[in-house]
Amino acid sequence: MEDLTGQVFGGYELKELVGTGGMASIYKGYDSSLSRWVAIKVIPIQASSGEAEKTILERFRLEAQAIAALRHRNILTIYSYGEEEGWAYFVMEYVPGGSLQDRIEPDQPFVWERALNVIIPVSEALAFAHSRPEAIIHRDIKPANILMPQEDWPLLADFGLAKMEHSTRPNLTMPGQVLGTMAYAAPEQIQEGEIDARVDIYSLGIVLYELLTGRLPFDGETAFDFLMARLTDPPKSLLSVKPDAPPIFAKILDKALAQEPDDRYQTMETFSEELKEARDQLRRERYVHDAPPKPSLSPAELDEETSVIDSTELEHTKIRLTVVASGQEIVASGQSELMVGRTHKNIVADIDLGPYGGSRAGVSRRHCRLLHRDSQWYIEDLASTNGSFINGVKIAPHEPVSLGDGDLIRCGQIELKLRIE
């Protein structure tokens, strides 16, 4: 395709070609009116187009409409669409962090927590898309289409093959055309059968398998090999490929990767909830299975004057919180009470999770507080929207629970490892 670097579409200047695929090119562009970088996806519009070209343009328009209809923290945002001077384009937010594909190395599996930090938010994004009135099916879930602005913040992108299940639009798939990347496509996509939201469940299951093992569940040197393998053979057992993987995932993947759609999870929401339950179970097993129950105190007991520490002890009190996903550290000292949340206007959080993606991760402005009483640290949830957790166990609002060195605290979707010094 023609290099459009330097041209201006709809007020956006195309600065650099960053990707190509099929009929489309993607440029890094600049929005001078708002002084921000954007991504611009462009395809040519031919004056005398045949049916194939018209279908490509219609699908391009459909992609823009599909993304615009989805406002979710884990779905790439679209800003505008236009057609001019023989080109159609739409403008999206620019994500400089690369994709999940850039982070995958052959035979180098992710630890299960890191894998779920990606897969669970993407499953929530897809469940949201499937639940829309149009029932938007992505149909091309793969690591290259999961962008990673932060290690714990995936963004689902590239709805170029999306289908609106409940739309009255005609099918834009041409006869004999298999949609989706072969390594991640569901059997019914390969067989050109009826397509519904369960193809996205299958494809996301392949991605999870790849993250946990560093390999794909089918062998094949060519696209045809991949095609035939999933039509004739079951996927390789997770535990046969990675014997030390948590066994709970074997059952989940067997169901997600069932050859027959009726044998899979029937909704993405169900699949997502199963993954969350697995995550919480594994955390409980790792951190609290053999631990004695933590003592709790009432707020009144914590606030009694007799429990306030003296100035000498306060001076040497220090805690260190490590953001698990990024390794960044937050250190607080010299305070017997710390409010955890997001600083906003007159609300000032002692431990501000806003700069660590708190808003997108569901952290409330006043989420919880950490208190030091009688040489012991406690955590109290402040009736937050998405809850506070210790080692994967949700705590009740306004019922302080004691903390220990090494505990994992989760506020919304941000996980913090506690160190008491």
GROMACS .gro file of C-alpha atoms in nm:
model
  421
    1MET     CA    1   0.000   0.000   0.000
    2GLU     CA    2   0.097   0.362  -0.051
    3ASP     CA    3   0.287   0.517   0.240
    4LEU     CA    4   0.064   0.795   0.377
    5THR     CA    5   0.311   0.931   0.631
    6GLY     CA    6   0.276   1.308   0.650
    7GLN     CA    7  -0.081   1.323   0.521
    8VAL     CA    8  -0.366   1.462   0.730
    9PHE     CA    9  -0.706   1.294   0.765
   10GLY     CA   10  -0.978   1.465   0.963
   11GLY     CA   11  -0.729   1.688   1.143
   12TYR     CA   12  -0.502   1.398   1.240
   13GLU     CA   13  -0.149   1.395   1.096
   14LEU     CA   14  -0.006   1.052   1.011
   15LYS     CA   15   0.342   1.051   1.163
   16GLU     CA   16   0.466   0.691   1.137
   17LEU     CA   17   0.359   0.358   0.987
   18VAL     CA   18   0.344   0.109   1.276
   19GLY     CA   19   0.166  -0.192   1.128
   20THR     CA   20   0.008  -0.350   0.820
   21GLY     CA   21  -0.226  -0.642   0.765
   22GLY     CA   22  -0.461  -0.743   0.486
   23MET     CA   23  -0.601  -0.429   0.327
   24ALA     CA   24  -0.538  -0.201   0.626
   25SER     CA   25  -0.243  -0.002   0.754
   26ILE     CA   26  -0.206   0.146   1.102
   27TYR     CA   27  -0.026   0.474   1.165
   28LYS     CA   28   0.084   0.655   1.474
   29GLY     CA   29  -0.080   0.994   1.438
   30TYR     CA   30  -0.098   1.323   1.622
   31ASP     CA   31  -0.408   1.507   1.733
   32SER     CA   32  -0.293   1.870   1.737
   33SER     CA   33  -0.620   2.000   1.881
   34LEU     CA   34  -0.579   1.797   2.201
   35SER     CA   35  -0.200   1.747   2.188
   36ARG     CA   36  -0.214   1.367   2.206
   37TRP     CA   37  -0.094   1.066   2.010
   38VAL     CA   38  -0.351   0.845   1.840
   39ALA     CA   39  -0.357   0.531   1.625
   40ILE     CA   40  -0.518   0.561   1.281
   41LYS     CA   41  -0.632   0.257   1.083
   42VAL     CA   42  -0.663   0.323   0.708
   43ILE     CA   43  -0.789   0.129   0.403
   44PRO     CA   44  -0.818   0.246   0.040
   45ILE     CA   45  -1.157   0.316  -0.121
   46GLN     CA   46  -1.151   0.238  -0.491
   47ALA     CA   47  -1.376   0.437  -0.724
   48SER     CA   48  -1.495   0.129  -0.914
   49SER     CA   49  -1.510  -0.141  -0.651
   50GLY     CA   50  -1.621  -0.501  -0.700
   51GLU     CA   51  -1.820  -0.701  -0.449
   52ALA     CA   52  -1.507  -0.811  -0.260
   53GLU     CA   53  -1.388  -0.452  -0.213
   54LYS     CA   54  -1.737  -0.340  -0.109
   55THR     CA   55  -1.745  -0.617   0.150
   56ILE     CA   56  -1.405  -0.507   0.287
   57LEU     CA   57  -1.525  -0.146   0.320
   58GLU     CA   58  -1.850  -0.252   0.483
   59ARG     CA   59  -1.660  -0.471   0.727
   60PHE     CA   60  -1.426  -0.178   0.804
   61ARG     CA   61  -1.728   0.040   0.883
   62LEU     CA   62  -1.872  -0.239   1.094
   63GLU     CA   63  -1.547  -0.266   1.291
   64ALA     CA   64  -1.557   0.105   1.372
   65GLN     CA   65  -1.921   0.078   1.481
   66ALA     CA   66  -1.851  -0.231   1.690
   67ILE     CA   67  -1.569  -0.064   1.883
   68ALA     CA   68  -1.767   0.260   1.925
   69ALA     CA   69  -2.056   0.062   2.079
   70LEU     CA   70  -1.829  -0.082   2.349
   71ARG     CA   71  -1.722   0.139   2.639
   72HIS     CA   72  -1.521  -0.085   2.869
   73ARG     CA   73  -1.191  -0.037   3.053
   74ASN     CA   74  -1.043  -0.341   2.874
   75ILE     CA   75  -1.154  -0.254   2.519
   76LEU     CA   76  -0.962  -0.013   2.298
   77THR     CA   77  -1.138   0.323   2.261
   78ILE     CA   78  -1.231   0.467   1.920
   79TYR     CA   79  -1.247   0.843   1.872
   80SER     CA   80  -1.380   0.902   1.522
   81TYR     CA   81  -1.444   0.761   1.172
   82GLY     CA   82  -1.415   0.922   0.830
   83GLU     CA   83  -1.388   0.870   0.454
   84GLU     CA   84  -1.206   1.115   0.231
   85GLU     CA   85  -0.974   1.137  -0.069
   86GLY     CA   86  -1.005   0.770  -0.158
   87TRP     CA   87  -0.940   0.645   0.194
   88ALA     CA   88  -1.151   0.526   0.488
   89TYR     CA   89  -1.005   0.557   0.836
   90PHE     CA   90  -1.087   0.548   1.203
   91VAL     CA   91  -0.897   0.697   1.493
   92MET     CA   92  -0.828   0.507   1.816
   93GLU     CA   93  -0.635   0.558   2.136
   94TYR     CA   94  -0.264   0.495   2.092
   95VAL     CA   95  -0.117   0.217   2.309
   96PRO     CA   96   0.266   0.228   2.328
   97GLY     CA   97   0.315  -0.086   2.537
   98GLY     CA   98   0.295  -0.344   2.258
   99SER     CA   99   0.080  -0.656   2.261
  100LEU     CA  100   0.058  -0.980   2.457
  101GLN     CA  101   0.222  -1.150   2.159
  102ASP     CA  102   0.537  -0.946   2.225
  103ARG     CA  103   0.556  -1.096   2.575
  104ILE     CA  104   0.519  -1.463   2.480
  105GLU     CA  105   0.835  -1.670   2.437
  106PRO     CA  106   0.825  -2.035   2.315
  107ASP     CA  107   0.834  -2.281   2.605
  108GLN     CA  108   0.845  -1.993   2.855
  109PRO     CA  109   0.510  -2.016   3.037
  110PHE     CA  110   0.364  -1.742   3.251
  111VAL     CA  111   0.307  -1.807   3.620
  112TRP     CA  112  -0.065  -1.865   3.668
  113GLU     CA  113  -0.127  -1.530   3.841
  114ARG     CA  114   0.032  -1.337   3.557
  115ALA     CA  115  -0.171  -1.535   3.303
  116LEU     CA  116  -0.497  -1.464   3.484
  117ASN     CA  117  -0.410  -1.095   3.519
  118VAL     CA  118  -0.448  -1.089   3.140
  119ILE     CA  119  -0.715  -1.349   3.071
  120ILE     CA  120  -0.972  -1.249   3.334
  121PRO     CA  121  -0.999  -0.881   3.225
  122VAL     CA  122  -1.022  -0.990   2.859
  123SER     CA  123  -1.294  -1.239   2.949
  124GLU     CA  124  -1.483  -0.959   3.124
  125ALA     CA  125  -1.448  -0.738   2.817
  126LEU     CA  126  -1.579  -1.014   2.591
  127ALA     CA  127  -1.866  -1.092   2.828
  128PHE     CA  128  -1.957  -0.723   2.809
  129ALA     CA  129  -1.944  -0.728   2.427
  130HIS     CA  130  -2.154  -1.045   2.410
  131SER     CA  131  -2.415  -0.895   2.644
  132ARG     CA  132  -2.479  -0.587   2.430
  133PRO     CA  133  -2.812  -0.576   2.242
  134GLU     CA  134  -2.624  -0.648   1.917
  135ALA     CA  135  -2.433  -0.937   2.083
  136ILE     CA  136  -2.092  -0.846   1.937
  137ILE     CA  137  -1.869  -1.151   1.876
  138HIS     CA  138  -1.501  -1.076   1.823
  139ARG     CA  139  -1.406  -1.390   1.619
  140ASP     CA  140  -1.031  -1.321   1.619
  141ILE     CA  141  -0.906  -1.356   1.976
  142LYS     CA  142  -0.528  -1.402   1.979
  143PRO     CA  143  -0.229  -1.254   2.167
  144ALA     CA  144  -0.155  -1.001   1.889
  145ASN     CA  145  -0.503  -0.851   1.941
  146ILE     CA  146  -0.454  -0.800   2.316
  147LEU     CA  147  -0.265  -0.475   2.372
  148MET     CA  148  -0.073  -0.417   2.695
  149PRO     CA  149  -0.040  -0.054   2.806
  150GLN     CA  150   0.055  -0.195   3.148
  151GLU     CA  151   0.144  -0.545   3.262
  152ASP     CA  152  -0.184  -0.576   3.455
  153TRP     CA  153  -0.400  -0.383   3.208
  154PRO     CA  154  -0.488  -0.564   2.883
  155LEU     CA  155  -0.688  -0.394   2.608
  156LEU     CA  156  -0.885  -0.598   2.356
  157ALA     CA  157  -0.837  -0.462   2.004
  158ASP     CA  158  -0.897  -0.535   1.634
  159PHE     CA  159  -1.267  -0.599   1.586
  160GLY     CA  160  -1.213  -0.630   1.211
  161LEU     CA  161  -1.382  -0.971   1.202
  162ALA     CA  162  -1.653  -0.889   1.454
  163LYS     CA  163  -2.005  -1.014   1.401
  164MET     CA  164  -2.317  -0.859   1.549
  165GLU     CA  165  -2.517  -1.172   1.625
  166HIS     CA  166  -2.849  -0.994   1.666
  167SER     CA  167  -2.799  -0.746   1.383
  168THR     CA  168  -3.022  -0.739   1.075
  169ARG     CA  169  -2.719  -0.674   0.856
  170PRO     CA  170  -2.633  -0.941   0.595
  171ASN     CA  171  -2.346  -1.179   0.668
  172LEU     CA  172  -2.022  -1.021   0.548
  173THR     CA  173  -1.832  -1.351   0.532
  174MET     CA  174  -1.779  -1.457   0.173
  175PRO     CA  175  -1.831  -1.824   0.077
  176GLY     CA  176  -1.524  -2.036   0.148
  177GLN     CA  177  -1.369  -1.768   0.371
  178VAL     CA  178  -1.244  -1.884   0.712
  179LEU     CA  179  -1.231  -1.599   0.961
  180GLY     CA  180  -0.985  -1.583   1.248
  181THR     CA  181  -0.622  -1.685   1.287
  182MET     CA  182  -0.583  -2.060   1.230
  183ALA     CA  183  -0.395  -2.132   1.554
  184TYR     CA  184  -0.680  -1.988   1.766
  185ALA     CA  185  -0.992  -2.054   1.553
  186ALA     CA  186  -1.273  -2.273   1.686
  187PRO     CA  187  -1.365  -2.591   1.493
  188GLU     CA  188  -1.694  -2.443   1.374
  189GLN     CA  189  -1.509  -2.146   1.225
  190ILE     CA  190  -1.293  -2.387   1.026
  191GLN     CA  191  -1.594  -2.589   0.913
  192GLU     CA  192  -1.787  -2.273   0.821
  193GLY     CA  193  -2.062  -2.377   1.060
  194GLU     CA  194  -2.297  -2.163   1.265
  195ILE     CA  195  -2.104  -1.906   1.466
  196ASP     CA  196  -2.199  -1.769   1.806
  197ALA     CA  197  -2.023  -1.627   2.112
  198ARG     CA  198  -1.879  -1.967   2.203
  199VAL     CA  199  -1.608  -1.926   1.937
  200ASP     CA  200  -1.460  -1.649   2.152
  201ILE     CA  201  -1.461  -1.884   2.454
  202TYR     CA  202  -1.265  -2.142   2.255
  203SER     CA  203  -1.010  -1.890   2.125
  204LEU     CA  204  -0.955  -1.734   2.468
  205GLY     CA  205  -0.905  -2.085   2.606
  206ILE     CA  206  -0.627  -2.138   2.350
  207VAL     CA  207  -0.460  -1.815   2.466
  208LEU     CA  208  -0.482  -1.925   2.831
  209TYR     CA  209  -0.334  -2.266   2.742
  210GLU     CA  210  -0.048  -2.095   2.559
  211LEU     CA  211   0.028  -1.865   2.853
  212LEU     CA  212   0.029  -2.154   3.102
  213THR     CA  213   0.245  -2.387   2.891
  214GLY     CA  214   0.439  -2.171   2.645
  215ARG     CA  215   0.293  -2.389   2.367
  216LEU     CA  216  -0.022  -2.431   2.160
  217PRO     CA  217  -0.246  -2.732   2.229
  218PHE     CA  218  -0.220  -2.866   1.873
  219ASP     CA  219   0.082  -2.958   1.663
  220GLY     CA  220   0.120  -2.842   1.306
  221GLU     CA  221   0.380  -2.706   1.070
  222THR     CA  222   0.131  -2.555   0.828
  223ALA     CA  223  -0.207  -2.382   0.850
  224PHE     CA  224  -0.365  -2.698   0.711
  225ASP     CA  225  -0.211  -2.905   0.992
  226PHE     CA  226  -0.363  -2.673   1.250
  227LEU     CA  227  -0.697  -2.696   1.073
  228MET     CA  228  -0.710  -3.073   1.065
  229ALA     CA  229  -0.570  -3.127   1.416
  230ARG     CA  230  -0.856  -2.956   1.594
  231LEU     CA  231  -1.114  -3.134   1.379
  232THR     CA  232  -0.977  -3.481   1.447
  233ASP     CA  233  -0.777  -3.473   1.772
  234PRO     CA  234  -0.845  -3.346   2.125
  235PRO     CA  235  -0.607  -3.075   2.251
  236LYS     CA  236  -0.300  -3.198   2.436
  237SER     CA  237  -0.372  -3.236   2.805
  238LEU     CA  238  -0.246  -2.940   3.004
  239LEU     CA  239  -0.080  -3.159   3.266
  240SER     CA  240   0.092  -3.376   3.006
  241VAL     CA  241   0.260  -3.066   2.866
  242LYS     CA  242   0.320  -2.891   3.200
  243PRO     CA  243   0.289  -3.138   3.489
  244ASP     CA  244   0.344  -2.869   3.755
  245ALA     CA  245   0.056  -2.650   3.633
  246PRO     CA  246  -0.225  -2.607   3.888
  247PRO     CA  247  -0.461  -2.903   3.817
  248ILE     CA  248  -0.766  -2.679   3.846
  249PHE     CA  249  -0.685  -2.535   3.502
  250ALA     CA  250  -0.696  -2.879   3.335
  251LYS     CA  251  -1.069  -2.909   3.398
  252ILE     CA  252  -1.133  -2.550   3.293
  253LEU     CA  253  -0.943  -2.587   2.966
  254ASP     CA  254  -1.100  -2.922   2.882
  255LYS     CA  255  -1.438  -2.750   2.894
  256ALA     CA  256  -1.334  -2.429   2.718
  257LEU     CA  257  -1.164  -2.623   2.436
  258ALA     CA  258  -1.437  -2.880   2.380
  259GLN     CA  259  -1.474  -2.952   2.009
  260GLU     CA  260  -1.853  -2.931   2.024
  261PRO     CA  261  -1.987  -2.586   2.123
  262ASP     CA  262  -2.258  -2.744   2.340
  263ASP     CA  263  -1.988  -2.904   2.555
  264ARG     CA  264  -1.812  -2.574   2.629
  265TYR     CA  265  -1.902  -2.301   2.872
  266GLN     CA  266  -2.219  -2.158   2.728
  267THR     CA  267  -2.145  -1.794   2.808
  268MET     CA  268  -1.828  -1.592   2.846
  269GLU     CA  269  -1.959  -1.466   3.179
  270THR     CA  270  -1.967  -1.824   3.313
  271PHE     CA  271  -1.613  -1.885   3.184
  272SER     CA  272  -1.495  -1.561   3.346
  273GLU     CA  273  -1.652  -1.648   3.682
  274GLU     CA  274  -1.490  -1.994   3.673
  275LEU     CA  275  -1.149  -1.831   3.619
  276LYS     CA  276  -1.204  -1.592   3.910
  277GLU     CA  277  -1.305  -1.877   4.138
  278ALA     CA  278  -0.991  -2.068   4.036
  279ARG     CA  279  -0.776  -1.763   4.111
  280ASP     CA  280  -0.931  -1.714   4.455
  281GLN     CA  281  -0.903  -2.084   4.538
  282LEU     CA  282  -0.536  -2.097   4.443
  283ARG     CA  283  -0.463  -1.789   4.651
  284ARG     CA  284  -0.639  -1.937   4.951
  285GLU     CA  285  -0.448  -2.261   4.916
  286ARG     CA  286  -0.117  -2.081   4.892
  287TYR     CA  287  -0.158  -1.826   5.167
  288VAL     CA  288  -0.419  -1.928   5.421
  289HIS     CA  289  -0.473  -2.304   5.397
  290ASP     CA  290  -0.259  -2.380   5.702
  291ALA     CA  291  -0.273  -2.040   5.867
  292PRO     CA  292  -0.467  -1.986   6.192
  293PRO     CA  293  -0.762  -1.748   6.161
  294LYS     CA  294  -0.665  -1.385   6.191
  295PRO     CA  295  -0.808  -1.205   6.493
  296SER     CA  296  -1.044  -0.920   6.425
  297LEU     CA  297  -1.145  -0.621   6.632
  298SER     CA  298  -1.443  -0.392   6.620
  299PRO     CA  299  -1.387  -0.035   6.493
  300ALA     CA  300  -1.466   0.088   6.844
  301GLU     CA  301  -1.191  -0.128   6.993
  302LEU     CA  302  -0.944   0.000   6.736
  303ASP     CA  303  -1.032   0.360   6.806
  304GLU     CA  304  -1.005   0.340   7.186
  305GLU     CA  305  -0.764   0.598   7.323
  306THR     CA  306  -0.571   0.329   7.512
  307SER     CA  307  -0.472   0.162   7.183
  308VAL     CA  308  -0.292   0.461   7.032
  309ILE     CA  309   0.082   0.397   6.999
  310ASP     CA  310   0.331   0.633   7.156
  311SER     CA  311   0.540   0.874   6.950
  312THR     CA  312   0.859   0.667   6.974
  313GLU     CA  313   0.697   0.355   6.830
  314LEU     CA  314   0.517   0.564   6.567
  315GLU     CA  315   0.843   0.714   6.444
  316HIS     CA  316   0.981   0.370   6.359
  317THR     CA  317   0.663   0.223   6.209
  318LYS     CA  318   0.702   0.150   5.839
  319ILE     CA  319   0.517  -0.060   5.584
  320ARG     CA  320   0.614  -0.137   5.227
  321LEU     CA  321   0.351  -0.225   4.964
  322THR     CA  322   0.466  -0.381   4.637
  323VAL     CA  323   0.233  -0.363   4.337
  324VAL     CA  324   0.244  -0.730   4.234
  325ALA     CA  325   0.186  -0.675   3.863
  326SER     CA  326   0.458  -0.412   3.813
  327GLY     CA  327   0.695  -0.449   4.109
  328GLN     CA  328   0.657  -0.080   4.200
  329GLU     CA  329   0.682   0.000   4.570
  330ILE     CA  330   0.487   0.231   4.797
  331VAL     CA  331   0.645   0.307   5.134
  332ALA     CA  332   0.467   0.470   5.427
  333SER     CA  333   0.611   0.548   5.769
  334GLY     CA  334   0.535   0.746   6.080
  335GLN     CA  335   0.157   0.712   6.056
  336SER     CA  336  -0.075   0.493   6.262
  337GLU     CA  337  -0.362   0.520   6.010
  338LEU     CA  338  -0.339   0.514   5.629
  339MET     CA  339  -0.631   0.560   5.393
  340VAL     CA  340  -0.595   0.359   5.072
  341GLY     CA  341  -0.779   0.478   4.762
  342ARG     CA  342  -0.759   0.744   4.492
  343THR     CA  343  -0.687   1.111   4.554
  344HIS     CA  344  -0.963   1.324   4.403
  345LYS     CA  345  -1.038   1.691   4.482
  346ASN     CA  346  -1.080   1.710   4.861
  347ILE     CA  347  -1.025   1.336   4.911
  348VAL     CA  348  -0.655   1.275   4.973
  349ALA     CA  349  -0.543   0.913   4.992
  350ASP     CA  350  -0.238   0.838   5.206
  351ILE     CA  351  -0.171   0.546   4.972
  352ASP     CA  352  -0.289   0.671   4.634
  353LEU     CA  353  -0.347   0.390   4.385
  354GLY     CA  354  -0.458   0.628   4.111
  355PRO     CA  355  -0.113   0.645   3.947
  356TYR     CA  356  -0.104   0.263   3.938
  357GLY     CA  357  -0.423   0.231   3.731
  358GLY     CA  358  -0.659   0.248   4.029
  359SER     CA  359  -0.950   0.404   3.843
  360ARG     CA  360  -0.955   0.139   3.572
  361ALA     CA  361  -0.892  -0.135   3.828
  362GLY     CA  362  -1.203  -0.051   4.028
  363VAL     CA  363  -1.036   0.112   4.329
  364SER     CA  364  -1.276   0.337   4.521
  365ARG     CA  365  -1.166   0.685   4.625
  366ARG     CA  366  -1.198   0.578   4.990
  367HIS     CA  367  -1.133   0.205   4.951
  368CYS     CA  368  -0.991   0.081   5.282
  369ARG     CA  369  -0.769   0.190   5.568
  370LEU     CA  370  -0.466   0.039   5.735
  371LEU     CA  371  -0.439   0.089   6.109
  372HIS     CA  372  -0.159   0.026   6.358
  373ARG     CA  373  -0.273  -0.058   6.711
  374ASP     CA  374  -0.084  -0.233   6.992
  375SER     CA  375   0.206  -0.330   6.762
  376GLN     CA  376  -0.033  -0.490   6.512
  377TRP     CA  377  -0.148  -0.376   6.167
  378TYR     CA  378  -0.514  -0.411   6.067
  379ILE     CA  379  -0.710  -0.353   5.746
  380GLU     CA  380  -1.066  -0.221   5.735
  381ASP     CA  381  -1.271  -0.208   5.414
  382LEU     CA  382  -1.457   0.124   5.386
  383ALA     CA  383  -1.761  -0.017   5.201
  384SER     CA  384  -1.568  -0.003   4.873
  385THR     CA  385  -1.746  -0.077   4.546
  386ASN     CA  386  -1.532  -0.375   4.445
  387GLY     CA  387  -1.421  -0.500   4.784
  388SER     CA  388  -1.098  -0.554   4.976
  389PHE     CA  389  -0.931  -0.895   4.996
  390ILE     CA  390  -0.661  -1.057   5.209
  391ASN     CA  391  -0.487  -1.349   5.041
  392GLY     CA  392  -0.780  -1.391   4.804
  393VAL     CA  393  -1.046  -1.383   5.078
  394LYS     CA  394  -1.291  -1.093   5.074
  395ILE     CA  395  -1.331  -0.912   5.407
  396ALA     CA  396  -1.655  -0.766   5.534
  397PRO     CA  397  -1.692  -0.386   5.532
  398HIS     CA  398  -1.610  -0.205   5.858
  399GLU     CA  399  -1.482  -0.521   6.028
  400PRO     CA  400  -1.105  -0.471   6.078
  401VAL     CA  401  -0.890  -0.779   6.030
  402SER     CA  402  -0.527  -0.816   6.136
  403LEU     CA  403  -0.246  -0.827   5.881
  404GLY     CA  404   0.082  -1.016   5.877
  405ASP     CA  405   0.411  -0.968   5.696
  406GLY     CA  406   0.386  -1.109   5.343
  407ASP     CA  407   0.008  -1.090   5.318
  408LEU     CA  408  -0.149  -1.005   4.982
  409ILE     CA  409  -0.395  -0.718   4.988
  410ARG     CA  410  -0.622  -0.667   4.688
  411CYS     CA  411  -0.814  -0.344   4.633
  412GLY     CA  412  -1.045  -0.388   4.335
  413GLN     CA  413  -0.810  -0.551   4.083
  414ILE     CA  414  -0.483  -0.408   4.222
  415GLU     CA  415  -0.287  -0.657   4.430
  416LEU     CA  416  -0.033  -0.537   4.686
  417LYS     CA  417   0.218  -0.744   4.881
  418LEU     CA  418   0.265  -0.618   5.237
  419ARG     CA  419   0.601  -0.592   5.406
  420ILE     CA  420   0.613  -0.474   5.768
  421GLU     CA  421   0.942  -0.320   5.874
   0.00000   0.00000   0.00000
